[in-house]
mmCIF file of C-alpha atoms and ligand atoms in Angstrom:
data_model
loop_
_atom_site.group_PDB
_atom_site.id
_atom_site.type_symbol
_atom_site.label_atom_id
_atom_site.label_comp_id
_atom_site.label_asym_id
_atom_site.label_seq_id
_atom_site.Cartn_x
_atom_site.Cartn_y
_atom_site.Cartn_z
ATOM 1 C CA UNK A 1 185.038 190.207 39.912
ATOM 2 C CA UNK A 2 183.054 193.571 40.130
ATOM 3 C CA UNK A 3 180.332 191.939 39.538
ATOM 4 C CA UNK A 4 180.061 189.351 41.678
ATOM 5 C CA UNK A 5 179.514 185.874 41.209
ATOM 6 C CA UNK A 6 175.695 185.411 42.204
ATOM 7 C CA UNK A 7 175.279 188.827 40.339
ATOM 8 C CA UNK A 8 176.573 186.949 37.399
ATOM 9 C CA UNK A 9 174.634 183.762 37.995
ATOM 10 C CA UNK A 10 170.902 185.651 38.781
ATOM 11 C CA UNK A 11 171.446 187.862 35.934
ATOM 12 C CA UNK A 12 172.605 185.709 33.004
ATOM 13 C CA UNK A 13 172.355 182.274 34.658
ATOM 14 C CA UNK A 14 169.109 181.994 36.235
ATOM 15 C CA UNK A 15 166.348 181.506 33.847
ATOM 16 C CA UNK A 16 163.047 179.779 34.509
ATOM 17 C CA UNK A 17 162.791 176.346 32.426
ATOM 18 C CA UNK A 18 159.309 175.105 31.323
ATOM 19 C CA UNK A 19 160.299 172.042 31.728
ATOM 20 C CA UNK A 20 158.307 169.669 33.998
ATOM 21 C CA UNK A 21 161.480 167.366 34.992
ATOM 22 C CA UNK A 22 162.987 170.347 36.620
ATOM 23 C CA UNK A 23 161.908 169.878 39.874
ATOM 24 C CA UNK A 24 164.586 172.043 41.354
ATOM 25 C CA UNK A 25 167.033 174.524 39.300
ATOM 26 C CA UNK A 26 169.750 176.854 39.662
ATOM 27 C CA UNK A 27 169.889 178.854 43.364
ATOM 28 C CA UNK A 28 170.312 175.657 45.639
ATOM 29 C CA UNK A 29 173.018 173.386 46.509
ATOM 30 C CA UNK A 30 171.976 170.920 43.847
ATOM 31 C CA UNK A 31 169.110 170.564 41.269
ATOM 32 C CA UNK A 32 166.823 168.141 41.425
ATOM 33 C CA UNK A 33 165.415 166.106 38.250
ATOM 34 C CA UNK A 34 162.733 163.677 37.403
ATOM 35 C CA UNK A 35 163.023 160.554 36.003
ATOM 36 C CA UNK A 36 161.217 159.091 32.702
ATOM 37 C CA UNK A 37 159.951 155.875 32.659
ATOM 38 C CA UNK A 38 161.205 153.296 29.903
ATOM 39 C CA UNK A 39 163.944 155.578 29.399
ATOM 40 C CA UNK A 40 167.926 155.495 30.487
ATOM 41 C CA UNK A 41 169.552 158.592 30.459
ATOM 42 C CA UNK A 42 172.775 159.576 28.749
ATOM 43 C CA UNK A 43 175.257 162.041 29.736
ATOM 44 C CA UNK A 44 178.305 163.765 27.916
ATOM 45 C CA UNK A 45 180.302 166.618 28.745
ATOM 46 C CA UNK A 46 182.726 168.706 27.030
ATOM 47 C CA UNK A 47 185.402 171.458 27.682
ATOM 48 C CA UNK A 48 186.025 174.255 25.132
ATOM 49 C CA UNK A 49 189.411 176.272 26.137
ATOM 50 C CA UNK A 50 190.271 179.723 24.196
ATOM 51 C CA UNK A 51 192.991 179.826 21.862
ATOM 52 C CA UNK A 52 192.391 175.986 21.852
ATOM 53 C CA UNK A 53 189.178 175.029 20.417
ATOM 54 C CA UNK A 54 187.916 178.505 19.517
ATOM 55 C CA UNK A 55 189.857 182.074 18.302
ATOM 56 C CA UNK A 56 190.713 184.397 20.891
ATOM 57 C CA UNK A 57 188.724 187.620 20.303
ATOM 58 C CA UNK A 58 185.749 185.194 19.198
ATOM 59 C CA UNK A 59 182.131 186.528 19.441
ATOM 60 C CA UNK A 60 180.614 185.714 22.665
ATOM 61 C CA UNK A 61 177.420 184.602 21.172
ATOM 62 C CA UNK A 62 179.404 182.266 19.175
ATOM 63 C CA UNK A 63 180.722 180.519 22.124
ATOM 64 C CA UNK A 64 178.254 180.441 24.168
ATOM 65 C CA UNK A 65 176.125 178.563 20.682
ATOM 66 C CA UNK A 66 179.386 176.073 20.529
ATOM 67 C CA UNK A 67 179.446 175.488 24.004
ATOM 68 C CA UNK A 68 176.434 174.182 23.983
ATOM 69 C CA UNK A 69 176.550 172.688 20.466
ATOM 70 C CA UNK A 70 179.391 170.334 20.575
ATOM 71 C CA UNK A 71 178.008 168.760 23.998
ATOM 72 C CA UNK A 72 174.469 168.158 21.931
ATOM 73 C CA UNK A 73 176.543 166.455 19.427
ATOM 74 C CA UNK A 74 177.407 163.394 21.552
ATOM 75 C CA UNK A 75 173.669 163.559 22.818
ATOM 76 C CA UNK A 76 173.118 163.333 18.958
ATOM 77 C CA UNK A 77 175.395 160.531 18.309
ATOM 78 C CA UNK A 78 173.932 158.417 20.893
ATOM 79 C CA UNK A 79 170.330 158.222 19.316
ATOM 80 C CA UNK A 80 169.321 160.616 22.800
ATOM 81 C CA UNK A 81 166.855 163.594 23.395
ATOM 82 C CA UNK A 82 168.308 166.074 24.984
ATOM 83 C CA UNK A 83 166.861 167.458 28.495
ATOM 84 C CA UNK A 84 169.219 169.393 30.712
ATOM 85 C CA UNK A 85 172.826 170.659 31.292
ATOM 86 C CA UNK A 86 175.168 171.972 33.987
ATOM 87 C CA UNK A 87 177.397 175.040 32.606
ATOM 88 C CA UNK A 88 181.478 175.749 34.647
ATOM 89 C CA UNK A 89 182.304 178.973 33.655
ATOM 90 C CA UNK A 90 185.801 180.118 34.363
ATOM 91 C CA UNK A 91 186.354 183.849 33.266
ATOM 92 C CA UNK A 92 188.894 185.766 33.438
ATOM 93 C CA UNK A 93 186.722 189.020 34.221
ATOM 94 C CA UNK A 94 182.977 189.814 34.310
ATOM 95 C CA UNK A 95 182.868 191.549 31.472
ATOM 96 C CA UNK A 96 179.106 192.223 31.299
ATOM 97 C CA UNK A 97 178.233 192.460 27.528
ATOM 98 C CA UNK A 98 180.681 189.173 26.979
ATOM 99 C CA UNK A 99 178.291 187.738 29.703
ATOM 100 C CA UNK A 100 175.096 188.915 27.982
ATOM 101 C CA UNK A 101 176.549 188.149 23.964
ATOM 102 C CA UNK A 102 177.506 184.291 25.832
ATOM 103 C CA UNK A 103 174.182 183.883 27.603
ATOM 104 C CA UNK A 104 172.214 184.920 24.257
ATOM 105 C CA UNK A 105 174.209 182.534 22.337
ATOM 106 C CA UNK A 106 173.954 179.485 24.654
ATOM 107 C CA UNK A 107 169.992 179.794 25.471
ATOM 108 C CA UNK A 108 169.095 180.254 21.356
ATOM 109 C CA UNK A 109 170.500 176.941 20.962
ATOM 110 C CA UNK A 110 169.254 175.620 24.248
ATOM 111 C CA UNK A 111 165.585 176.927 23.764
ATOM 112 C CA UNK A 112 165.616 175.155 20.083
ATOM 113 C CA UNK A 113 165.859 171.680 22.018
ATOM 114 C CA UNK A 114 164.046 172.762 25.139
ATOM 115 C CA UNK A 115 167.345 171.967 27.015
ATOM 116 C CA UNK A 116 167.198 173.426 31.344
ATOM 117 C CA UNK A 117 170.138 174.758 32.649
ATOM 118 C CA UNK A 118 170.292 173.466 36.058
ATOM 119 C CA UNK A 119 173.212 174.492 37.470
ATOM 120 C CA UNK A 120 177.081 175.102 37.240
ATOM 121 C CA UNK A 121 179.994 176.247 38.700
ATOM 122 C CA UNK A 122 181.079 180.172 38.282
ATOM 123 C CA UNK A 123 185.020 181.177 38.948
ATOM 124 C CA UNK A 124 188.088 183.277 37.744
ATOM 125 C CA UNK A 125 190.567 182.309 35.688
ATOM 126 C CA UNK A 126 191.034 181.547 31.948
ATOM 127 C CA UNK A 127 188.535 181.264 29.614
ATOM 128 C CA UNK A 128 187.587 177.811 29.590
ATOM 129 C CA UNK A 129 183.839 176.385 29.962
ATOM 130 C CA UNK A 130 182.528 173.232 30.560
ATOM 131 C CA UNK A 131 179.389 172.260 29.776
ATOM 132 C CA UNK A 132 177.748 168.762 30.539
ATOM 133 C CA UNK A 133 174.556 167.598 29.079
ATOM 134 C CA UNK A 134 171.804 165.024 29.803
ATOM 135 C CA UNK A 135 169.312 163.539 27.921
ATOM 136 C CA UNK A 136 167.177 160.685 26.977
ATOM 137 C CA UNK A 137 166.804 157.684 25.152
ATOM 138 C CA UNK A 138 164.282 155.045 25.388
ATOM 139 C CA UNK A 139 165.105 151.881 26.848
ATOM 140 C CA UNK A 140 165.287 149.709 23.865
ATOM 141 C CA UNK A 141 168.191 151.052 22.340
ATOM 142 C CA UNK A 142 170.948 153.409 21.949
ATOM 143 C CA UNK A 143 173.743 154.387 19.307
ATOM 144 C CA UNK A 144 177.024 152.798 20.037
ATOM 145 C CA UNK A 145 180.573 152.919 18.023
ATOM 146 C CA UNK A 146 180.889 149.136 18.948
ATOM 147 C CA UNK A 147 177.837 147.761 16.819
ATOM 148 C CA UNK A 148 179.446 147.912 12.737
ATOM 149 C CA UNK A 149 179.716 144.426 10.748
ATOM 150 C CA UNK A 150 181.934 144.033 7.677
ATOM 151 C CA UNK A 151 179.455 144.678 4.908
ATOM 152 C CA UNK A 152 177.810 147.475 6.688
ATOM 153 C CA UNK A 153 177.798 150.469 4.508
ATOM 154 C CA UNK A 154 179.349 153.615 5.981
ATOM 155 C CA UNK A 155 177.811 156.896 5.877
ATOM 156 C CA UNK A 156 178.601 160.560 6.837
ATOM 157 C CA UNK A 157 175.966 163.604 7.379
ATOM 158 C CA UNK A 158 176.565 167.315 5.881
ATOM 159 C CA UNK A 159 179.672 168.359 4.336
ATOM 160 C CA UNK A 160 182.728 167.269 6.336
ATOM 161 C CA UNK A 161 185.921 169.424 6.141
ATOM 162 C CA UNK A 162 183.734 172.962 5.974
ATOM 163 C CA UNK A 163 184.287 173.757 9.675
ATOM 164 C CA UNK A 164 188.109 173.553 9.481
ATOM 165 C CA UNK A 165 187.875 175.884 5.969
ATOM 166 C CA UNK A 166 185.495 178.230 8.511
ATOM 167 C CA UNK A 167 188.847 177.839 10.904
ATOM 168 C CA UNK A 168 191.057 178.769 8.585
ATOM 169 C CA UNK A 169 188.941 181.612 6.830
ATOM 170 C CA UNK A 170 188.931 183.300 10.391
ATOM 171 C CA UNK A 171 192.924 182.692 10.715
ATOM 172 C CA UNK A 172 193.956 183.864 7.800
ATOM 173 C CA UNK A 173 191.252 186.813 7.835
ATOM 174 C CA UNK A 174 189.620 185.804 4.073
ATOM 175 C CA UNK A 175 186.788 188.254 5.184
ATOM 176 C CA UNK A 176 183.875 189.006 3.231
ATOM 177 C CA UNK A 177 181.957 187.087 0.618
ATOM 178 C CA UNK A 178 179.221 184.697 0.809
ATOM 179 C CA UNK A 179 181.028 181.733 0.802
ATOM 180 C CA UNK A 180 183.743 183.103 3.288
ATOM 181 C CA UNK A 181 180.501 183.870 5.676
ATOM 182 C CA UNK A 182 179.314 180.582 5.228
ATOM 183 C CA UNK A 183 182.397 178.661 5.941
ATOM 184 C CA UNK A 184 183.115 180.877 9.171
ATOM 185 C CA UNK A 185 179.071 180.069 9.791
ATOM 186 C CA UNK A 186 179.845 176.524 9.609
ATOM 187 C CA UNK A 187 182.886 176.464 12.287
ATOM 188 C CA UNK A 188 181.317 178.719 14.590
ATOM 189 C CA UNK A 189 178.033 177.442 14.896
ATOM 190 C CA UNK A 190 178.259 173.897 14.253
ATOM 191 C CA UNK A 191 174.615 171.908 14.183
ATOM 192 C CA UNK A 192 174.302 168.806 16.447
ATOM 193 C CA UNK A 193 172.286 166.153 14.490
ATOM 194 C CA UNK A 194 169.855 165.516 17.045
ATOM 195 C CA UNK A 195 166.881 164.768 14.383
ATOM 196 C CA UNK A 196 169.150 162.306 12.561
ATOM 197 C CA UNK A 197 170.662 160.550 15.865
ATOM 198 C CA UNK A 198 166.963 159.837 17.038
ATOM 199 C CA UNK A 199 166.017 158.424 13.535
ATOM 200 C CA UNK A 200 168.852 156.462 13.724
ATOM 201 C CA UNK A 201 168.562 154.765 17.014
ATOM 202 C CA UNK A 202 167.027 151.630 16.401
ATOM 203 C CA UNK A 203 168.491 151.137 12.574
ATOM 204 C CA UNK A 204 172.138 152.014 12.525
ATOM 205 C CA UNK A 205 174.765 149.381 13.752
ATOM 206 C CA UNK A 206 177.148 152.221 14.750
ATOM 207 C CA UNK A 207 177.519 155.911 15.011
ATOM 208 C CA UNK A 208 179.775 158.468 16.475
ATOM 209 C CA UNK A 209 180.144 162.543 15.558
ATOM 210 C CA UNK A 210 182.682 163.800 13.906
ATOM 211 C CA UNK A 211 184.599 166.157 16.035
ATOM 212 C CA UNK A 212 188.618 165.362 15.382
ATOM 213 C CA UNK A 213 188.799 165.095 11.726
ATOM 214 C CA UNK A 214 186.436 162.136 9.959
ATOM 215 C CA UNK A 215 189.663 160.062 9.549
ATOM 216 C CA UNK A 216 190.913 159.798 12.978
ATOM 217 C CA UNK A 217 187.280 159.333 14.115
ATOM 218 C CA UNK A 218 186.727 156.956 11.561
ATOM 219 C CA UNK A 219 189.598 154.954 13.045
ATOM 220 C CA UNK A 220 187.917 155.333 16.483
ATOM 221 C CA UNK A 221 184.365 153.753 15.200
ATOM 222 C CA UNK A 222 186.743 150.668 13.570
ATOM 223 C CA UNK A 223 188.700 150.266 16.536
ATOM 224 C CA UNK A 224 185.228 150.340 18.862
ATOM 225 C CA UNK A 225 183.834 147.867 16.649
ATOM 226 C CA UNK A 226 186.916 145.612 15.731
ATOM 227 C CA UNK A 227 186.532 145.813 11.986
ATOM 228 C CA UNK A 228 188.342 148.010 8.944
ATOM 229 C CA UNK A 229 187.034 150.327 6.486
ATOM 230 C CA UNK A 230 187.288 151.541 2.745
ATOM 231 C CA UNK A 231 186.519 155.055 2.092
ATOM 232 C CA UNK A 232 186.166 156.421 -0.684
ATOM 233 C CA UNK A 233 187.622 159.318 -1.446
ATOM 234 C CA UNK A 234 185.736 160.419 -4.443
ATOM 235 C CA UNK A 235 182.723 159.716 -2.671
ATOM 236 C CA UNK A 236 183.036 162.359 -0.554
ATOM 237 C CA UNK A 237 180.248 164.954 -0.491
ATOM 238 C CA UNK A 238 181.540 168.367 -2.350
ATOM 239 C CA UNK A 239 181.435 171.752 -1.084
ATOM 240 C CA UNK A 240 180.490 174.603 -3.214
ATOM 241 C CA UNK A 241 181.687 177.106 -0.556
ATOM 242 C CA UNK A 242 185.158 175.941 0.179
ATOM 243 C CA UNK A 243 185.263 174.863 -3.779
ATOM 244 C CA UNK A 244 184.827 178.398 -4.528
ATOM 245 C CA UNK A 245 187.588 179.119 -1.611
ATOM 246 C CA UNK A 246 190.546 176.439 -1.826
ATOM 247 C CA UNK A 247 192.156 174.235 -3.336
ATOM 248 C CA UNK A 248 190.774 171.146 -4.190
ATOM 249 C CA UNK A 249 193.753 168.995 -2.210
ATOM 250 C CA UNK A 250 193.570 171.654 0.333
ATOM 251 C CA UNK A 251 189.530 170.608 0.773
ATOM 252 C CA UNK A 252 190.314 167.150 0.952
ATOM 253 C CA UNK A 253 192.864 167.840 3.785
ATOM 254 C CA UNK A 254 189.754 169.603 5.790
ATOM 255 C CA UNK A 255 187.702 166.971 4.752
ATOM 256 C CA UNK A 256 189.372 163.893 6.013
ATOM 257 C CA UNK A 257 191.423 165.473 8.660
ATOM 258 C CA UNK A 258 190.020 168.998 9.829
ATOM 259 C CA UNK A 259 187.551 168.033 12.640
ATOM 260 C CA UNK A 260 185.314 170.549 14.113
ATOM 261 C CA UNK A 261 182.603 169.260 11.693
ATOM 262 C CA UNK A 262 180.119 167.573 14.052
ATOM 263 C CA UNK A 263 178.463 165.583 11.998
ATOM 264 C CA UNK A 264 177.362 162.012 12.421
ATOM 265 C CA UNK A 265 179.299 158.842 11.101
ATOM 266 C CA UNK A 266 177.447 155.919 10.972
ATOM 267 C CA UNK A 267 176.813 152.367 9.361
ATOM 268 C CA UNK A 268 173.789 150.836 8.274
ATOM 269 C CA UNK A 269 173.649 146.997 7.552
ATOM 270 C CA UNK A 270 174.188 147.060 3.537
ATOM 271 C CA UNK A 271 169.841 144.812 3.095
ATOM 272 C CA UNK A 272 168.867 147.636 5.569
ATOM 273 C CA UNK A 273 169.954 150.670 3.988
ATOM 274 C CA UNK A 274 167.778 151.408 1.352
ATOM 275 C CA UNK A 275 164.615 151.401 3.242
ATOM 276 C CA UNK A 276 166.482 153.339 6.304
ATOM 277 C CA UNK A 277 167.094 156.071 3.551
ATOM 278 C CA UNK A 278 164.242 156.442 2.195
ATOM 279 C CA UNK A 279 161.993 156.898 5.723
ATOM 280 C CA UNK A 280 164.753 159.527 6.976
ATOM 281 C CA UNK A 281 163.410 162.992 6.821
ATOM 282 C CA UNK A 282 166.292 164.929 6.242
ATOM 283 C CA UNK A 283 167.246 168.158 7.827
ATOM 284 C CA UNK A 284 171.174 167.923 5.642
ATOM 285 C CA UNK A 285 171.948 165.502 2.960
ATOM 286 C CA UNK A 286 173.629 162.131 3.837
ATOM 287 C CA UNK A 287 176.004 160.407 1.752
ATOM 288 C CA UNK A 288 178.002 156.630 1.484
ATOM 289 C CA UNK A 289 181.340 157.749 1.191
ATOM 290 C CA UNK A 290 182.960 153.539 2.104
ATOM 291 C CA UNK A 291 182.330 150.105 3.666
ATOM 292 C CA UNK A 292 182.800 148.221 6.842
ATOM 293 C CA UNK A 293 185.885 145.607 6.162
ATOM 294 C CA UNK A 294 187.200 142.725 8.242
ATOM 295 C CA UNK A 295 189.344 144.289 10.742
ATOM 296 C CA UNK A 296 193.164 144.563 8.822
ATOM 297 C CA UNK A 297 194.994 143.272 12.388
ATOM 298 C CA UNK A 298 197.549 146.115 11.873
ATOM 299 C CA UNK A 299 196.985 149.846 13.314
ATOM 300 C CA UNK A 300 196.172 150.858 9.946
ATOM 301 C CA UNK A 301 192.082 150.030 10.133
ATOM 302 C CA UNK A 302 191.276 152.305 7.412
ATOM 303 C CA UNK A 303 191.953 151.835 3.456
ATOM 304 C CA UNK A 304 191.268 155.300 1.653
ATOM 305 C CA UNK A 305 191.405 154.549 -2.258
ATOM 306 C CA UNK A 306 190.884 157.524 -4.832
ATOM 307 C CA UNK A 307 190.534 156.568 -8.595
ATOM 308 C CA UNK A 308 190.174 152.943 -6.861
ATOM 309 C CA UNK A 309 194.392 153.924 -5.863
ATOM 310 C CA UNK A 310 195.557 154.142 -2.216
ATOM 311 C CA UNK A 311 195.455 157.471 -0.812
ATOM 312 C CA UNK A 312 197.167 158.853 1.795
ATOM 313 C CA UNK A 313 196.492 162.329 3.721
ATOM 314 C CA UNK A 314 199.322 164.872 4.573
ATOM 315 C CA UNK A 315 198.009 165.146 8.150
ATOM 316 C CA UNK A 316 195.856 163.179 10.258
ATOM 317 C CA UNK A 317 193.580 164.703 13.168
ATOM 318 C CA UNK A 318 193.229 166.773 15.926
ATOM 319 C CA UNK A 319 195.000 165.086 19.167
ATOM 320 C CA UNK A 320 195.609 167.006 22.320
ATOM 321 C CA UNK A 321 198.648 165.280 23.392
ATOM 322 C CA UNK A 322 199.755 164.267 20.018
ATOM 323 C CA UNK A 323 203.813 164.698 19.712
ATOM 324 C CA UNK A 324 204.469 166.570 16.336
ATOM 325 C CA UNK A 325 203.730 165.193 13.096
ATOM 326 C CA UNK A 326 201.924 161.568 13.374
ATOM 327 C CA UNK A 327 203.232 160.701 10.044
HETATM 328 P P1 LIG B 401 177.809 175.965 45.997
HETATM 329 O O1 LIG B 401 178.799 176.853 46.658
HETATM 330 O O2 LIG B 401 176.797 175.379 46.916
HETATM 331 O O3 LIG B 401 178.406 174.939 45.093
HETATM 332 P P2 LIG B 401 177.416 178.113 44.156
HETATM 333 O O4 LIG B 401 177.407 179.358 44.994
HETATM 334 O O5 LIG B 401 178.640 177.747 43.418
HETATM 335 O O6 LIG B 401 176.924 176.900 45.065
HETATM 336 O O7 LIG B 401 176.216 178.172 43.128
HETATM 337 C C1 LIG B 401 174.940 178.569 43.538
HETATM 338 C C2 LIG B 401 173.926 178.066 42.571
HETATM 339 O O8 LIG B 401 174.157 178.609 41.301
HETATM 340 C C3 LIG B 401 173.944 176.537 42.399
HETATM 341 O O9 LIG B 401 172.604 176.136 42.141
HETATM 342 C C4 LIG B 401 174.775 176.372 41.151
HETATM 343 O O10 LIG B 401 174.436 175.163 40.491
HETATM 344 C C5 LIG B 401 174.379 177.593 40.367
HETATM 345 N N1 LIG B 401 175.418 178.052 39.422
HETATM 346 C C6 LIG B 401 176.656 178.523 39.700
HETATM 347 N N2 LIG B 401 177.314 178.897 38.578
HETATM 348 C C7 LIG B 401 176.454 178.643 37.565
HETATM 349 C C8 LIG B 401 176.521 178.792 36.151
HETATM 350 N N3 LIG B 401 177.605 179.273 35.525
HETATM 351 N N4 LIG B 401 175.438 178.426 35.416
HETATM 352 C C9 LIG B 401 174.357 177.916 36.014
HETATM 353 N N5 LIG B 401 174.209 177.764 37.328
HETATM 354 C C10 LIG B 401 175.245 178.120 38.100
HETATM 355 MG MG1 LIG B 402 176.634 174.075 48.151
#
């Protein structure tokens, strides 16, 4: 690279944290963190690979943002407050405004939760980065996907299915307009519900995000918890961007099966709900869109009934290694 690698990682990679649990940052061999007392700590990481989980030719600041974003989302879904990552950067050259437009990206969202960058990893080849993130919870409890009962009621946060219309806005180039904007808004720069996971820590019986289409994940949470579900179809919250923007069967399609959404899924014991909803402060709305069932013993966990009429989807979620069509 003509820039070389500490180059790169003192100029874009190297910036003083105010945080007090940094004890010792980027520059050595390893950082060096403080513990919390009454807390455990929780750790996630993710990979996000170009022409895989983001457009080629995407705006650095955008992926640098994402990056960052989806790894806060599992922080999120585990009830945890977020405290510190480690960033593996693999680039194919050190292009120095990419490197500037991804650093801005990645510390506006890391600044808004006060998250350190403590280290990472800095080589040439594809574009692929890996970020893993730690954080806290306190010791009394944590968000699992193993915790719903049949009876629970099943809620989702935002509007599921907008960040695969954002997708497909960018791929099929619907530029301009305000609800094209929005949509491409929504996929780029995806939210992690950290507010919401820490208000739900100690009162929902599961959660998870929602990162490979709300069915599939759905089906995830069930299996985690041995138990079924009924969604509801109609229940589902309504977009005015992508109703402006597709089809209403295509919008259903995004919402049950487009992932990308990051949002949290979770269940709330049915005598518990109302009271849990009405002390959330909301930063996005929340909606019941099914139940939690007795697990249906066959590898179909989740009923979807529109009209109160099974429904099935065209396509089910994102898999990596999926063969084909799942059927
Ligand atoms: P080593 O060879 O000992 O593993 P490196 O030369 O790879 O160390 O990295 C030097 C320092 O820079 C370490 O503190 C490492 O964590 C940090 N670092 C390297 N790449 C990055 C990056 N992309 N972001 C943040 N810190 C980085
Ligand atoms: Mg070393």
């Amino acid at each position: 690279m003509s820039l070389g690698e500490f180059d790169i990682i003192a100029r874009y990679f190297s910036r003083k944290s105010t945080r007090g649990d940094v004890l010792l940052g980027v520059g050595d061999d390893a950082a060096v963190l403080d513990s919390r007392a009454g807390h455990k700590l929780v750790v996630a990481m993710d990979t996000i690979v170009e022409g895989v989980h983001f457009p080629a030719e995407s705006d650095a600041a955008d992926i640098g943002y994402r990056a960052l974003a989806v790894n806060l989302s599992d922080l999120a879904a585990m009830g945890s407050e977020p405290a510190w990552m480690t960033l593996s950067l693999s680039l194919p050259r050190a292009n120095e405004q990419w490197l500037g437009g991804f650093a801005s990206g990645l510390f506006e969202l890391a600044n808004e939760y006060d998250v350190a960058l403590v280290g990472g990893d800095t080589v040439r080849g594809p574009l692929v980065i890996t970020i893993q993130v730690a954080g806290w919870v306190e010791a009394d409890g944590w968000l699992t996907r193993s915790g719903a009962r049949p009876g629970d009621l099943l809620f989702v946060s935002g509007i599921p299915g907008e960040a695969a219309a954002g997708l497909a806005v960018i791929q099929r180039r619907m530029l301009g307009g305000e609800s094209a904007a929005f949509l491409q808004h929504r996929f780029l720069r995806p939210r992690p519900r950290i507010e919401l996971g820490r208000q739900l820590r100690t009162v929902a019986s599961a959660a998870m995000d929602v990162s490979d289409g709300l069915l599939t994940d759905l089906k995830k949470l069930c299996a985690a918890s041995g138990v079924g579900a009924r969604l509801n179809v109609d229940g589902l919250p309504e977009s005015p961007a992508m109703h402006e923007l597709f089809e209403a069967e295509d919008g259903l399609q995004y919402a049950l099966a487009g992932g990308d959404d990051y949002e949290l899924l979770f269940t709330l014991p049915a005598e518990r709900a109302p009271a849990v909803l009405s002390t959330l402060q909301f930063q996005q709305r929340v909606t019941q869109i099914g139940v939690i069932t007795a697990a249906t013993g066959d590898d179909r966990p989740v009923q979807c009934l529109r009209d109160g009429q099974p429904f099935r989807i065209k396509r089910a979620g994102y898999d990596h290694f999926a063969a084909g069509d799942p059927g």
